[in-house]
PDB file of C-alpha atoms in Angstrom:
ATOM      1  CA  UNK A  26     -34.326  -7.120  65.870  1.00  0.00           C
ATOM      2  CA  UNK A  27     -31.570  -6.375  69.094  1.00  0.00           C
ATOM      3  CA  UNK A  28     -28.542  -4.058  68.001  1.00  0.00           C
ATOM      4  CA  UNK A  29     -25.264  -4.348  69.484  1.00  0.00           C
ATOM      5  CA  UNK A  30     -22.583  -1.557  69.257  1.00  0.00           C
ATOM      6  CA  UNK A  31     -19.367  -1.867  69.809  1.00  0.00           C
ATOM      7  CA  UNK A  32     -15.788   0.178  68.605  1.00  0.00           C
ATOM      8  CA  UNK A  33     -15.659   3.394  71.075  1.00  0.00           C
ATOM      9  CA  UNK A  34     -13.069   4.467  72.673  1.00  0.00           C
ATOM     10  CA  UNK A  35     -10.004   7.163  73.374  1.00  0.00           C
ATOM     11  CA  UNK A  36      -9.128   8.235  70.607  1.00  0.00           C
ATOM     12  CA  UNK A  37      -6.767  12.144  70.024  1.00  0.00           C
ATOM     13  CA  UNK A  38      -8.057  14.744  68.165  1.00  0.00           C
ATOM     14  CA  UNK A  39      -7.199  13.943  64.339  1.00  0.00           C
ATOM     15  CA  UNK A  40      -7.420  10.191  65.394  1.00  0.00           C
ATOM     16  CA  UNK A  41      -9.965   7.325  63.230  1.00  0.00           C
ATOM     17  CA  UNK A  42     -12.213   5.024  64.663  1.00  0.00           C
ATOM     18  CA  UNK A  43     -14.344   2.620  63.496  1.00  0.00           C
ATOM     19  CA  UNK A  44     -18.029   1.697  65.402  1.00  0.00           C
ATOM     20  CA  UNK A  45     -19.537  -1.793  64.419  1.00  0.00           C
ATOM     21  CA  UNK A  46     -23.282  -2.396  64.997  1.00  0.00           C
ATOM     22  CA  UNK A  47     -24.349  -5.970  65.099  1.00  0.00           C
ATOM     23  CA  UNK A  48     -28.123  -7.250  64.784  1.00  0.00           C
ATOM     24  CA  UNK A  49     -29.261 -10.138  66.125  1.00  0.00           C
ATOM     25  CA  UNK A  50     -33.363 -11.401  65.809  1.00  0.00           C
ATOM     26  CA  UNK A  51     -34.252 -10.342  61.925  1.00  0.00           C
ATOM     27  CA  UNK A  52     -32.399  -9.662  58.829  1.00  0.00           C
ATOM     28  CA  UNK A  53     -30.894  -6.029  58.335  1.00  0.00           C
ATOM     29  CA  UNK A  54     -31.882  -6.242  54.702  1.00  0.00           C
ATOM     30  CA  UNK A  55     -35.751  -4.851  55.907  1.00  0.00           C
ATOM     31  CA  UNK A  56     -34.259  -1.888  57.577  1.00  0.00           C
ATOM     32  CA  UNK A  57     -33.106   1.766  57.411  1.00  0.00           C
ATOM     33  CA  UNK A  58     -30.114   2.415  59.328  1.00  0.00           C
ATOM     34  CA  UNK A  59     -28.755   5.410  61.165  1.00  0.00           C
ATOM     35  CA  UNK A  60     -26.564   6.782  63.938  1.00  0.00           C
ATOM     36  CA  UNK A  61     -27.180   9.219  66.710  1.00  0.00           C
ATOM     37  CA  UNK A  62     -24.719  10.434  69.090  1.00  0.00           C
ATOM     38  CA  UNK A  63     -25.262  12.219  72.391  1.00  0.00           C
ATOM     39  CA  UNK A  64     -22.560  14.011  73.893  1.00  0.00           C
ATOM     40  CA  UNK A  65     -22.129  15.488  77.452  1.00  0.00           C
ATOM     41  CA  UNK A  66     -25.150  17.652  78.010  1.00  0.00           C
ATOM     42  CA  UNK A  67     -26.545  17.658  74.794  1.00  0.00           C
ATOM     43  CA  UNK A  68     -29.817  16.295  73.127  1.00  0.00           C
ATOM     44  CA  UNK A  69     -29.114  13.572  71.354  1.00  0.00           C
ATOM     45  CA  UNK A  70     -28.082  14.171  66.780  1.00  0.00           C
ATOM     46  CA  UNK A  71     -28.509  12.809  64.189  1.00  0.00           C
ATOM     47  CA  UNK A  72     -25.240  11.285  62.364  1.00  0.00           C
ATOM     48  CA  UNK A  73     -26.133   9.418  59.352  1.00  0.00           C
ATOM     49  CA  UNK A  74     -28.361   7.557  57.870  1.00  0.00           C
ATOM     50  CA  UNK A  75     -28.187   4.509  54.799  1.00  0.00           C
ATOM     51  CA  UNK A  76     -30.613   3.181  52.955  1.00  0.00           C
ATOM     52  CA  UNK A  77     -31.841  -0.815  53.098  1.00  0.00           C
ATOM     53  CA  UNK A  78     -29.737  -1.119  49.884  1.00  0.00           C
ATOM     54  CA  UNK A  79     -26.959   0.962  50.963  1.00  0.00           C
ATOM     55  CA  UNK A  80     -27.099   2.843  47.647  1.00  0.00           C
ATOM     56  CA  UNK A  81     -28.282   6.276  49.831  1.00  0.00           C
ATOM     57  CA  UNK A  82     -26.215   7.889  52.752  1.00  0.00           C
ATOM     58  CA  UNK A  83     -26.137  11.260  53.953  1.00  0.00           C
ATOM     59  CA  UNK A  84     -24.412  12.974  56.908  1.00  0.00           C
ATOM     60  CA  UNK A  85     -25.335  15.898  59.734  1.00  0.00           C
ATOM     61  CA  UNK A  86     -23.347  18.804  59.008  1.00  0.00           C
ATOM     62  CA  UNK A  87     -21.009  18.388  61.367  1.00  0.00           C
ATOM     63  CA  UNK A  88     -19.759  14.853  60.141  1.00  0.00           C
ATOM     64  CA  UNK A  89     -19.578  15.684  56.718  1.00  0.00           C
ATOM     65  CA  UNK A  90     -16.360  15.060  54.777  1.00  0.00           C
ATOM     66  CA  UNK A  91     -15.336  13.028  57.878  1.00  0.00           C
ATOM     67  CA  UNK A  92     -17.588  10.152  58.967  1.00  0.00           C
ATOM     68  CA  UNK A  93     -19.107   6.776  56.199  1.00  0.00           C
ATOM     69  CA  UNK A  94     -21.364   5.224  57.203  1.00  0.00           C
ATOM     70  CA  UNK A  95     -22.102   1.443  55.771  1.00  0.00           C
ATOM     71  CA  UNK A  96     -23.944  -1.758  56.175  1.00  0.00           C
ATOM     72  CA  UNK A  97     -22.808  -5.255  55.029  1.00  0.00           C
ATOM     73  CA  UNK A  98     -26.267  -7.284  55.136  1.00  0.00           C
ATOM     74  CA  UNK A  99     -25.052 -10.339  54.415  1.00  0.00           C
ATOM     75  CA  UNK A 100     -23.354  -9.744  58.298  1.00  0.00           C
ATOM     76  CA  UNK A 101     -26.088  -8.151  59.350  1.00  0.00           C
ATOM     77  CA  UNK A 102     -24.153  -4.983  60.440  1.00  0.00           C
ATOM     78  CA  UNK A 103     -23.621  -1.579  59.891  1.00  0.00           C
ATOM     79  CA  UNK A 104     -20.614   0.219  60.113  1.00  0.00           C
ATOM     80  CA  UNK A 105     -19.353   3.932  60.754  1.00  0.00           C
ATOM     81  CA  UNK A 106     -16.014   4.997  59.862  1.00  0.00           C
ATOM     82  CA  UNK A 107     -14.965   8.224  61.656  1.00  0.00           C
ATOM     83  CA  UNK A 108     -11.960  10.215  60.577  1.00  0.00           C
ATOM     84  CA  UNK A 109     -10.459  13.628  61.627  1.00  0.00           C
ATOM     85  CA  UNK A 110     -12.158  13.493  64.800  1.00  0.00           C
ATOM     86  CA  UNK A 111     -11.894  16.204  66.990  1.00  0.00           C
ATOM     87  CA  UNK A 112     -13.047  16.819  70.765  1.00  0.00           C
ATOM     88  CA  UNK A 113     -16.630  17.952  70.063  1.00  0.00           C
ATOM     89  CA  UNK A 114     -17.168  14.456  68.199  1.00  0.00           C
ATOM     90  CA  UNK A 115     -17.163  13.166  71.658  1.00  0.00           C
ATOM     91  CA  UNK A 116     -20.438  11.762  72.779  1.00  0.00           C
ATOM     92  CA  UNK A 117     -21.898   8.530  73.291  1.00  0.00           C
ATOM     93  CA  UNK A 118     -23.025   6.487  69.822  1.00  0.00           C
ATOM     94  CA  UNK A 119     -26.097   4.784  68.620  1.00  0.00           C
ATOM     95  CA  UNK A 120     -26.942   2.507  66.098  1.00  0.00           C
ATOM     96  CA  UNK A 121     -30.748   2.630  65.171  1.00  0.00           C
ATOM     97  CA  UNK A 122     -33.146   0.385  63.031  1.00  0.00           C
ATOM     98  CA  UNK A 123     -37.056   1.245  61.644  1.00  0.00           C
ATOM     99  CA  UNK A 124     -38.458  -1.355  60.116  1.00  0.00           C
ATOM    100  CA  UNK A 125     -40.676  -0.817  57.203  1.00  0.00           C
ATOM    101  CA  UNK A 126     -38.444   0.999  55.371  1.00  0.00           C
ATOM    102  CA  UNK A 127     -38.796   2.200  51.818  1.00  0.00           C
ATOM    103  CA  UNK A 128     -35.866   0.262  50.137  1.00  0.00           C
ATOM    104  CA  UNK A 129     -34.148   3.442  48.846  1.00  0.00           C
ATOM    105  CA  UNK A 130     -35.299   5.723  52.221  1.00  0.00           C
ATOM    106  CA  UNK A 131     -33.412   7.776  54.389  1.00  0.00           C
ATOM    107  CA  UNK A 132     -34.699   8.304  57.802  1.00  0.00           C
ATOM    108  CA  UNK A 133     -33.220  11.720  59.774  1.00  0.00           C
ATOM    109  CA  UNK A 134     -36.198  11.693  62.643  1.00  0.00           C
ATOM    110  CA  UNK A 135     -35.031   9.085  65.674  1.00  0.00           C
ATOM    111  CA  UNK A 136     -38.553   8.949  66.255  1.00  0.00           C
ATOM    112  CA  UNK A 137     -38.885   7.414  63.214  1.00  0.00           C
ATOM    113  CA  UNK A 138     -36.345   4.829  64.735  1.00  0.00           C
ATOM    114  CA  UNK A 139     -37.887   1.528  66.713  1.00  0.00           C
ATOM    115  CA  UNK A 140     -35.157  -0.211  67.852  1.00  0.00           C
ATOM    116  CA  UNK A 141     -31.527   1.068  69.585  1.00  0.00           C
ATOM    117  CA  UNK A 142     -28.416  -0.558  70.043  1.00  0.00           C
ATOM    118  CA  UNK A 143     -27.393   0.444  73.416  1.00  0.00           C
ATOM    119  CA  UNK A 144     -24.774   2.807  72.722  1.00  0.00           C
ATOM    120  CA  UNK A 145     -20.999   2.858  72.628  1.00  0.00           C
ATOM    121  CA  UNK A 146     -18.834   5.795  74.396  1.00  0.00           C
ATOM    122  CA  UNK A 147     -16.019   7.684  72.181  1.00  0.00           C
ATOM    123  CA  UNK A 148     -13.965  10.176  73.796  1.00  0.00           C
ATOM    124  CA  UNK A 149     -11.411  12.175  71.346  1.00  0.00           C
ATOM    125  CA  UNK A 150      -8.767  14.171  73.642  1.00  0.00           C
ATOM    126  CA  UNK A 151      -7.415  17.364  72.243  1.00  0.00           C
TER     127      UNK A 151
END
């Protein structure tokens, strides 16, 4: 599967952005999906994850209560709604897909994901 992330940009602190990740080549319904990010000078960080059926989600502590991950298997896409953005959310955001995922499984480790989008830059100004 090939992934294409979009929706990044420059936003003021307190604002919102919605990232999208479109898939081609395979049906995303067979994949567990996640979002990760890498800020300037930082290691890649887990942001959020959603199970194949969409019934289970989880988030990294820094974004809990502010970010929401969702998926539309009919559109072969996954989304990340980001609210109440902070300057520390500035990063390149990557979507990722894990094949052979358990239907209700959620996966936190970047090493579990075999397909990655190219990343989209989110910059939050103070």
